[in-house]
GROMACS .gro file of N, CA and C in nm:
model
  390
    1MET      N    1   6.350  -2.887   0.092
    1MET     CA    2   6.285  -2.771   0.147
    1MET      C    3   6.394  -2.675   0.195
    2SER      N    4   6.381  -2.550   0.156
    2SER     CA    5   6.483  -2.451   0.193
    2SER      C    6   6.466  -2.410   0.339
    3GLU      N    7   6.569  -2.345   0.390
    3GLU     CA    8   6.566  -2.296   0.529
    3GLU      C    9   6.446  -2.203   0.550
    4THR      N   10   6.421  -2.114   0.453
    4THR     CA   11   6.309  -2.021   0.463
    4THR      C   12   6.176  -2.095   0.466
    5GLU      N   13   6.160  -2.193   0.379
    5GLU     CA   14   6.037  -2.272   0.376
    5GLU      C   15   6.017  -2.349   0.505
    6ARG      N   16   6.125  -2.406   0.558
    6ARG     CA   17   6.116  -2.478   0.687
    6ARG      C   18   6.074  -2.383   0.798
    7GLY      N   19   6.132  -2.263   0.798
    7GLY     CA   20   6.096  -2.165   0.899
    7GLY      C   21   5.949  -2.126   0.891
    8LYS      N   22   5.899  -2.106   0.770
    8LYS     CA   23   5.758  -2.072   0.751
    8LYS      C   24   5.668  -2.187   0.795
    9ALA      N   25   5.707  -2.309   0.761
    9ALA     CA   26   5.628  -2.426   0.799
    9ALA      C   27   5.623  -2.440   0.951
   10GLU      N   28   5.737  -2.420   1.016
   10GLU     CA   29   5.741  -2.427   1.163
   10GLU      C   30   5.655  -2.318   1.225
   11ARG      N   31   5.659  -2.198   1.169
   11ARG     CA   32   5.579  -2.087   1.220
   11ARG      C   33   5.429  -2.117   1.206
   12ARG      N   34   5.388  -2.171   1.091
   12ARG     CA   35   5.248  -2.208   1.070
   12ARG      C   36   5.206  -2.317   1.169
   13LYS      N   37   5.293  -2.414   1.191
   13LYS     CA   38   5.262  -2.521   1.287
   13LYS      C   39   5.246  -2.464   1.427
   14ARG      N   40   5.337  -2.376   1.467
   14ARG     CA   41   5.330  -2.314   1.599
   14ARG      C   42   5.200  -2.233   1.614
   15GLN      N   43   5.163  -2.157   1.511
   15GLN     CA   44   5.040  -2.078   1.516
   15GLN      C   45   4.917  -2.169   1.526
   16ARG      N   46   4.918  -2.280   1.451
   16ARG     CA   47   4.806  -2.374   1.455
   16ARG      C   48   4.793  -2.434   1.595
   17LEU      N   49   4.906  -2.472   1.655
   17LEU     CA   50   4.901  -2.531   1.789
   17LEU      C   51   4.855  -2.429   1.893
   18GLU      N   52   4.894  -2.303   1.878
   18GLU     CA   53   4.848  -2.198   1.969
   18GLU      C   54   4.697  -2.179   1.957
   19LEU      N   55   4.646  -2.179   1.833
   19LEU     CA   56   4.501  -2.167   1.812
   19LEU      C   57   4.430  -2.284   1.876
   20TRP      N   58   4.481  -2.405   1.857
   20TRP     CA   59   4.417  -2.522   1.914
   20TRP      C   60   4.414  -2.515   2.066
   21GLU      N   61   4.521  -2.468   2.128
   21GLU     CA   62   4.523  -2.457   2.274
   21GLU      C   63   4.421  -2.353   2.321
   22ARG      N   64   4.411  -2.241   2.250
   22ARG     CA   65   4.312  -2.138   2.285
   22ARG      C   66   4.171  -2.196   2.273
   23GLN      N   67   4.144  -2.271   2.166
   23GLN     CA   68   4.013  -2.333   2.150
   23GLN      C   69   3.986  -2.435   2.261
   24ASN      N   70   4.085  -2.513   2.298
   24ASN     CA   71   4.067  -2.610   2.406
   24ASN      C   72   4.032  -2.542   2.537
   25ARG      N   73   4.094  -2.427   2.565
   25ARG     CA   74   4.059  -2.352   2.687
   25ARG      C   75   3.913  -2.307   2.682
   26GLN      N   76   3.867  -2.261   2.567
   26GLN     CA   77   3.727  -2.219   2.552
   26GLN      C   78   3.633  -2.336   2.579
   27LEU      N   79   3.667  -2.452   2.524
   27LEU     CA   80   3.581  -2.570   2.541
   27LEU      C   81   3.574  -2.614   2.686
   28ARG      N   82   3.689  -2.611   2.754
   28ARG     CA   83   3.692  -2.654   2.895
   28ARG      C   84   3.614  -2.557   2.984
   29ALA      N   85   3.600  -2.432   2.941
   29ALA     CA   86   3.537  -2.330   3.023
   29ALA      C   87   3.385  -2.327   3.010
   30SER      N   88   3.328  -2.406   2.921
   30SER     CA   89   3.183  -2.401   2.900
   30SER      C   90   3.121  -2.539   2.914
   31ASP      N   91   2.994  -2.540   2.953
   31ASP     CA   92   2.921  -2.665   2.965
   31ASP      C   93   2.781  -2.644   2.907
   32PRO      N   94   2.748  -2.707   2.796
   32PRO     CA   95   2.828  -2.801   2.719
   32PRO      C   96   2.944  -2.732   2.649
   33PRO      N   97   3.044  -2.808   2.611
   33PRO     CA   98   3.165  -2.748   2.553
   33PRO      C   99   3.136  -2.679   2.419
   34ARG      N  100   3.165  -2.549   2.415
   34ARG     CA  101   3.146  -2.470   2.294
   34ARG      C  102   3.261  -2.371   2.281
   35LEU      N  103   3.290  -2.334   2.157
   35LEU     CA  104   3.385  -2.226   2.132
   35LEU      C  105   3.316  -2.095   2.166
   36ASP      N  106   3.392  -1.987   2.175
   36ASP     CA  107   3.334  -1.857   2.211
   36ASP      C  108   3.222  -1.814   2.118
   37ASP      N  109   3.226  -1.858   1.992
   37ASP     CA  110   3.121  -1.819   1.897
   37ASP      C  111   3.001  -1.915   1.899
   38GLY      N  112   3.000  -2.010   1.994
   38GLY     CA  113   2.888  -2.102   2.010
   38GLY      C  114   2.899  -2.232   1.933
   39ARG      N  115   2.997  -2.242   1.845
   39ARG     CA  116   3.012  -2.366   1.767
   39ARG      C  117   3.079  -2.475   1.850
   40ARG      N  118   3.056  -2.597   1.810
   40ARG     CA  119   3.124  -2.712   1.868
   40ARG      C  120   3.254  -2.735   1.793
   41LEU      N  121   3.345  -2.811   1.850
   41LEU     CA  122   3.473  -2.841   1.785
   41LEU      C  123   3.481  -2.991   1.761
   42ILE      N  124   3.504  -3.027   1.635
   42ILE     CA  125   3.517  -3.167   1.598
   42ILE      C  126   3.657  -3.189   1.543
   43ARG      N  127   3.723  -3.289   1.597
   43ARG     CA  128   3.858  -3.325   1.550
   43ARG      C  129   3.845  -3.444   1.455
   44MET      N  130   3.920  -3.439   1.345
   44MET     CA  131   3.918  -3.549   1.250
   44MET      C  132   4.056  -3.610   1.242
   45TYR      N  133   4.064  -3.739   1.273
   45TYR     CA  134   4.187  -3.815   1.255
   45TYR      C  135   4.151  -3.963   1.253
   46ALA      N  136   4.229  -4.040   1.180
   46ALA     CA  137   4.205  -4.184   1.171
   46ALA      C  138   4.246  -4.250   1.303
   47GLU      N  139   4.170  -4.353   1.340
   47GLU     CA  140   4.197  -4.422   1.466
   47GLU      C  141   4.145  -4.565   1.455
   48TYR      N  142   4.210  -4.655   1.526
   48TYR     CA  143   4.163  -4.793   1.531
   48TYR      C  144   4.034  -4.799   1.611
   49GLY      N  145   3.943  -4.881   1.567
   49GLY     CA  146   3.816  -4.896   1.636
   49GLY      C  147   3.734  -5.003   1.567
   50ASP      N  148   3.606  -4.997   1.589
   50ASP     CA  149   3.516  -5.094   1.528
   50ASP      C  150   3.491  -5.059   1.381
   51GLU      N  151   3.458  -5.160   1.305
   51GLU     CA  152   3.423  -5.137   1.165
   51GLU      C  153   3.302  -5.042   1.161
   52GLY      N  154   3.309  -4.943   1.077
   52GLY     CA  155   3.201  -4.847   1.066
   52GLY      C  156   3.218  -4.723   1.151
   53ASP      N  157   3.324  -4.717   1.231
   53ASP     CA  158   3.348  -4.599   1.314
   53ASP      C  159   3.388  -4.479   1.229
   54LEU      N  160   3.342  -4.364   1.270
   54LEU     CA  161   3.382  -4.239   1.206
   54LEU      C  162   3.514  -4.190   1.265
   55PRO      N  163   3.594  -4.120   1.187
   55PRO     CA  164   3.719  -4.064   1.239
   55PRO      C  165   3.699  -3.925   1.298
   56LEU      N  166   3.588  -3.906   1.371
   56LEU     CA  167   3.551  -3.776   1.425
   56LEU      C  168   3.539  -3.784   1.576
   57TRP      N  169   3.587  -3.679   1.644
   57TRP     CA  170   3.592  -3.678   1.790
   57TRP      C  171   3.556  -3.540   1.840
   58GLU      N  172   3.486  -3.535   1.954
   58GLU     CA  173   3.449  -3.408   2.016
   58GLU      C  174   3.497  -3.411   2.161
   59ASP      N  175   3.610  -3.347   2.186
   59ASP     CA  176   3.667  -3.346   2.320
   59ASP      C  177   3.581  -3.266   2.417
   60PHE      N  178   3.590  -3.303   2.543
   60PHE     CA  179   3.524  -3.236   2.654
   60PHE      C  180   3.372  -3.253   2.651
   61ALA      N  181   3.320  -3.332   2.558
   61ALA     CA  182   3.177  -3.361   2.553
   61ALA      C  183   3.149  -3.484   2.639
   62GLU      N  184   3.022  -3.509   2.666
   62GLU     CA  185   2.987  -3.625   2.748
   62GLU      C  186   3.040  -3.753   2.684
   63HIS      N  187   3.028  -3.764   2.554
   63HIS     CA  188   3.082  -3.877   2.478
   63HIS      C  189   3.168  -3.819   2.368
   64SER      N  190   3.298  -3.846   2.370
   64SER     CA  191   3.386  -3.784   2.272
   64SER      C  192   3.373  -3.844   2.133
   65PHE      N  193   3.327  -3.967   2.124
   65PHE     CA  194   3.312  -4.032   1.994
   65PHE      C  195   3.190  -3.975   1.922
   66VAL      N  196   3.208  -3.933   1.798
   66VAL     CA  197   3.098  -3.881   1.717
   66VAL      C  198   3.038  -3.997   1.637
   67ASP      N  199   2.909  -4.020   1.654
   67ASP     CA  200   2.846  -4.126   1.575
   67ASP      C  201   2.766  -4.065   1.459
   68ARG      N  202   2.706  -4.148   1.380
   68ARG     CA  203   2.640  -4.105   1.256
   68ARG      C  204   2.524  -4.009   1.281
   69ASP      N  205   2.464  -4.012   1.398
   69ASP     CA  206   2.347  -3.929   1.425
   69ASP      C  207   2.378  -3.802   1.504
   70THR      N  208   2.504  -3.779   1.538
   70THR     CA  209   2.538  -3.664   1.622
   70THR      C  210   2.520  -3.532   1.549
   71PHE      N  211   2.556  -3.526   1.423
   71PHE     CA  212   2.551  -3.402   1.345
   71PHE      C  213   2.480  -3.426   1.213
   72PRO      N  214   2.426  -3.320   1.151
   72PRO     CA  215   2.358  -3.334   1.022
   72PRO      C  216   2.458  -3.344   0.906
   73ILE      N  217   2.519  -3.460   0.893
   73ILE     CA  218   2.618  -3.486   0.788
   73ILE      C  219   2.553  -3.579   0.686
   74SER      N  220   2.573  -3.550   0.557
   74SER     CA  221   2.512  -3.631   0.451
   74SER      C  222   2.562  -3.776   0.458
   75GLU      N  223   2.475  -3.867   0.416
   75GLU     CA  224   2.509  -4.009   0.419
   75GLU      C  225   2.631  -4.041   0.334
   76ASP      N  226   2.644  -3.977   0.217
   76ASP     CA  227   2.758  -4.009   0.131
   76ASP      C  228   2.889  -3.963   0.195
   77LEU      N  229   2.887  -3.852   0.267
   77LEU     CA  230   3.008  -3.809   0.336
   77LEU      C  231   3.037  -3.900   0.455
   78LEU      N  232   2.935  -3.939   0.529
   78LEU     CA  233   2.956  -4.033   0.640
   78LEU      C  234   3.019  -4.162   0.589
   79ASP      N  235   2.967  -4.214   0.479
   79ASP     CA  236   3.022  -4.338   0.421
   79ASP      C  237   3.167  -4.318   0.377
   80ALA      N  238   3.197  -4.203   0.317
   80ALA     CA  239   3.334  -4.174   0.272
   80ALA      C  240   3.429  -4.166   0.392
   81LEU      N  241   3.384  -4.106   0.502
   81LEU     CA  242   3.467  -4.095   0.622
   81LEU      C  243   3.495  -4.233   0.682
   82VAL      N  244   3.394  -4.318   0.686
   82VAL     CA  245   3.412  -4.454   0.737
   82VAL      C  246   3.513  -4.528   0.650
   83ALA      N  247   3.501  -4.516   0.519
   83ALA     CA  248   3.594  -4.584   0.428
   83ALA      C  249   3.736  -4.530   0.444
   84TRP      N  250   3.750  -4.398   0.461
   84TRP     CA  251   3.881  -4.335   0.481
   84TRP      C  252   3.947  -4.390   0.607
   85ASN      N  253   3.870  -4.400   0.715
   85ASN     CA  254   3.923  -4.453   0.841
   85ASN      C  255   3.957  -4.601   0.827
   86ALA      N  256   3.873  -4.677   0.759
   86ALA     CA  257   3.898  -4.821   0.741
   86ALA      C  258   4.025  -4.845   0.659
   87GLU      N  259   4.047  -4.761   0.558
   87GLU     CA  260   4.170  -4.776   0.478
   87GLU      C  261   4.292  -4.756   0.568
   88TRP      N  262   4.289  -4.655   0.651
   88TRP     CA  263   4.401  -4.629   0.742
   88TRP      C  264   4.423  -4.748   0.836
   89GLN      N  265   4.315  -4.807   0.885
   89GLN     CA  266   4.327  -4.920   0.978
   89GLN      C  267   4.394  -5.041   0.913
   90ARG      N  268   4.385  -5.053   0.783
   90ARG     CA  269   4.446  -5.167   0.713
   90ARG      C  270   4.595  -5.147   0.687
   91TRP      N  271   4.644  -5.027   0.706
   91TRP     CA  272   4.785  -4.999   0.678
   91TRP      C  273   4.875  -5.076   0.772
   92THR      N  274   4.991  -5.112   0.720
   92THR     CA  275   5.096  -5.172   0.801
   92THR      C  276   5.223  -5.093   0.775
   93GLU      N  277   5.330  -5.129   0.841
   93GLU     CA  278   5.457  -5.061   0.816
   93GLU      C  279   5.495  -5.072   0.670
   94GLY      N  280   5.561  -4.971   0.621
   94GLY     CA  281   5.609  -4.973   0.483
   94GLY      C  282   5.505  -4.931   0.381
   95VAL      N  283   5.404  -4.856   0.423
   95VAL     CA  284   5.303  -4.807   0.329
   95VAL      C  285   5.370  -4.710   0.233
   96ASP      N  286   5.340  -4.724   0.107
   96ASP     CA  287   5.396  -4.640   0.002
   96ASP      C  288   5.359  -4.493   0.026
   97ASP      N  289   5.455  -4.403   0.006
   97ASP     CA  290   5.432  -4.260   0.026
   97ASP      C  291   5.316  -4.208  -0.058
   98ALA      N  292   5.299  -4.261  -0.178
   98ALA     CA  293   5.189  -4.217  -0.265
   98ALA      C  294   5.053  -4.250  -0.202
   99VAL      N  295   5.044  -4.363  -0.133
   99VAL     CA  296   4.921  -4.401  -0.066
   99VAL      C  297   4.892  -4.305   0.048
  100VAL      N  298   4.994  -4.271   0.124
  100VAL     CA  299   4.978  -4.177   0.235
  100VAL      C  300   4.936  -4.040   0.182
  101GLU      N  301   5.001  -3.993   0.078
  101GLU     CA  302   4.967  -3.862   0.021
  101GLU      C  303   4.824  -3.860  -0.032
  102ARG      N  304   4.781  -3.969  -0.096
  102ARG     CA  305   4.643  -3.976  -0.145
  102ARG      C  306   4.545  -3.971  -0.028
  103SER      N  307   4.577  -4.041   0.079
  103SER     CA  308   4.490  -4.042   0.197
  103SER      C  309   4.482  -3.902   0.258
  104ILE      N  310   4.594  -3.834   0.266
  104ILE     CA  311   4.593  -3.698   0.321
  104ILE      C  312   4.511  -3.605   0.232
  105ALA      N  313   4.527  -3.617   0.101
  105ALA     CA  314   4.449  -3.534   0.008
  105ALA      C  315   4.299  -3.562   0.023
  106ASN      N  316   4.263  -3.690   0.035
  106ASN     CA  317   4.123  -3.724   0.056
  106ASN      C  318   4.074  -3.668   0.190
  107GLY      N  319   4.156  -3.680   0.294
  107GLY     CA  320   4.119  -3.625   0.423
  107GLY      C  321   4.094  -3.475   0.417
  108ARG      N  322   4.179  -3.404   0.346
  108ARG     CA  323   4.159  -3.258   0.330
  108ARG      C  324   4.027  -3.229   0.260
  109ALA      N  325   3.995  -3.307   0.158
  109ALA     CA  326   3.869  -3.288   0.086
  109ALA      C  327   3.750  -3.315   0.178
  110TYR      N  328   3.760  -3.417   0.262
  110TYR     CA  329   3.651  -3.448   0.355
  110TYR      C  330   3.636  -3.338   0.461
  111VAL      N  331   3.747  -3.283   0.506
  111VAL     CA  332   3.741  -3.171   0.601
  111VAL      C  333   3.668  -3.053   0.537
  112ALA      N  334   3.701  -3.023   0.412
  112ALA     CA  335   3.634  -2.912   0.342
  112ALA      C  336   3.484  -2.937   0.333
  113ARG      N  337   3.446  -3.059   0.302
  113ARG     CA  338   3.303  -3.092   0.294
  113ARG      C  339   3.236  -3.082   0.431
  114LEU      N  340   3.304  -3.131   0.535
  114LEU     CA  341   3.248  -3.119   0.670
  114LEU      C  342   3.228  -2.973   0.708
  115ARG      N  343   3.326  -2.889   0.675
  115ARG     CA  344   3.314  -2.746   0.707
  115ARG      C  345   3.195  -2.684   0.635
  116THR      N  346   3.168  -2.728   0.515
  116THR     CA  347   3.052  -2.678   0.441
  116THR      C  348   2.922  -2.729   0.502
  117GLU      N  349   2.915  -2.859   0.527
  117GLU     CA  350   2.792  -2.918   0.579
  117GLU      C  351   2.762  -2.876   0.723
  118LEU      N  352   2.865  -2.847   0.800
  118LEU     CA  353   2.844  -2.810   0.941
  118LEU      C  354   2.872  -2.662   0.966
  119TYR      N  355   2.863  -2.581   0.862
  119TYR     CA  356   2.888  -2.438   0.875
  119TYR      C  357   2.796  -2.379   0.982
  120GLY      N  358   2.854  -2.304   1.073
  120GLY     CA  359   2.778  -2.243   1.181
  120GLY      C  360   2.750  -2.336   1.297
  121ILE      N  361   2.775  -2.464   1.280
  121ILE     CA  362   2.750  -2.564   1.385
  121ILE      C  363   2.879  -2.606   1.452
  122ALA      N  364   2.982  -2.629   1.371
  122ALA     CA  365   3.106  -2.684   1.427
  122ALA      C  366   3.228  -2.635   1.350
  123GLU      N  367   3.336  -2.620   1.424
  123GLU     CA  368   3.470  -2.599   1.367
  123GLU      C  369   3.528  -2.739   1.346
  124ILE      N  370   3.589  -2.762   1.232
  124ILE     CA  371   3.649  -2.892   1.202
  124ILE      C  372   3.800  -2.877   1.209
  125ARG      N  373   3.862  -2.955   1.295
  125ARG     CA  374   4.008  -2.952   1.313
  125ARG      C  375   4.069  -3.077   1.250
  126ALA      N  376   4.148  -3.057   1.146
  126ALA     CA  377   4.216  -3.169   1.078
  126ALA      C  378   4.342  -3.204   1.156
  127GLU      N  379   4.344  -3.322   1.216
  127GLU     CA  380   4.458  -3.363   1.297
  127GLU      C  381   4.526  -3.487   1.241
  128PHE      N  382   4.518  -3.506   1.112
  128PHE     CA  383   4.576  -3.626   1.051
  128PHE      C  384   4.706  -3.599   0.979
  129GLU      N  385   4.757  -3.479   0.985
  129GLU     CA  386   4.883  -3.448   0.917
  129GLU      C  387   4.965  -3.349   0.998
  130HIS      N  388   5.012  -3.391   1.112
  130HIS     CA  389   5.089  -3.303   1.200
  130HIS      C  390   5.222  -3.272   1.137
   0.00000   0.00000   0.00000
């Protein structure tokens, strides 16, 4: 990666973190927690938990864990998210880079689907590739 590309990547990361902090302030300022446009904020990242857990979280809500009935998400997407999280939970040190890249690509696709299915209801924040 060239110096220019690194600089652009760092700038995008800084802008993303600034946006996230602004959104977090909005959520903390409202009850129930909502962004200024009325939408909820859902964070997606893999995490250890029980079998069948979704990799979705809603900060500042009464219960931060998002379960299958919290939002109108299609069953096939819910199942795909559970499988994506379960795959991550099985990883150990030394996971092949190709496996990680495939998981990130799948995660991006799931975020896109969530944004479509929850349009107008929630902002989806992908937090699995810092």
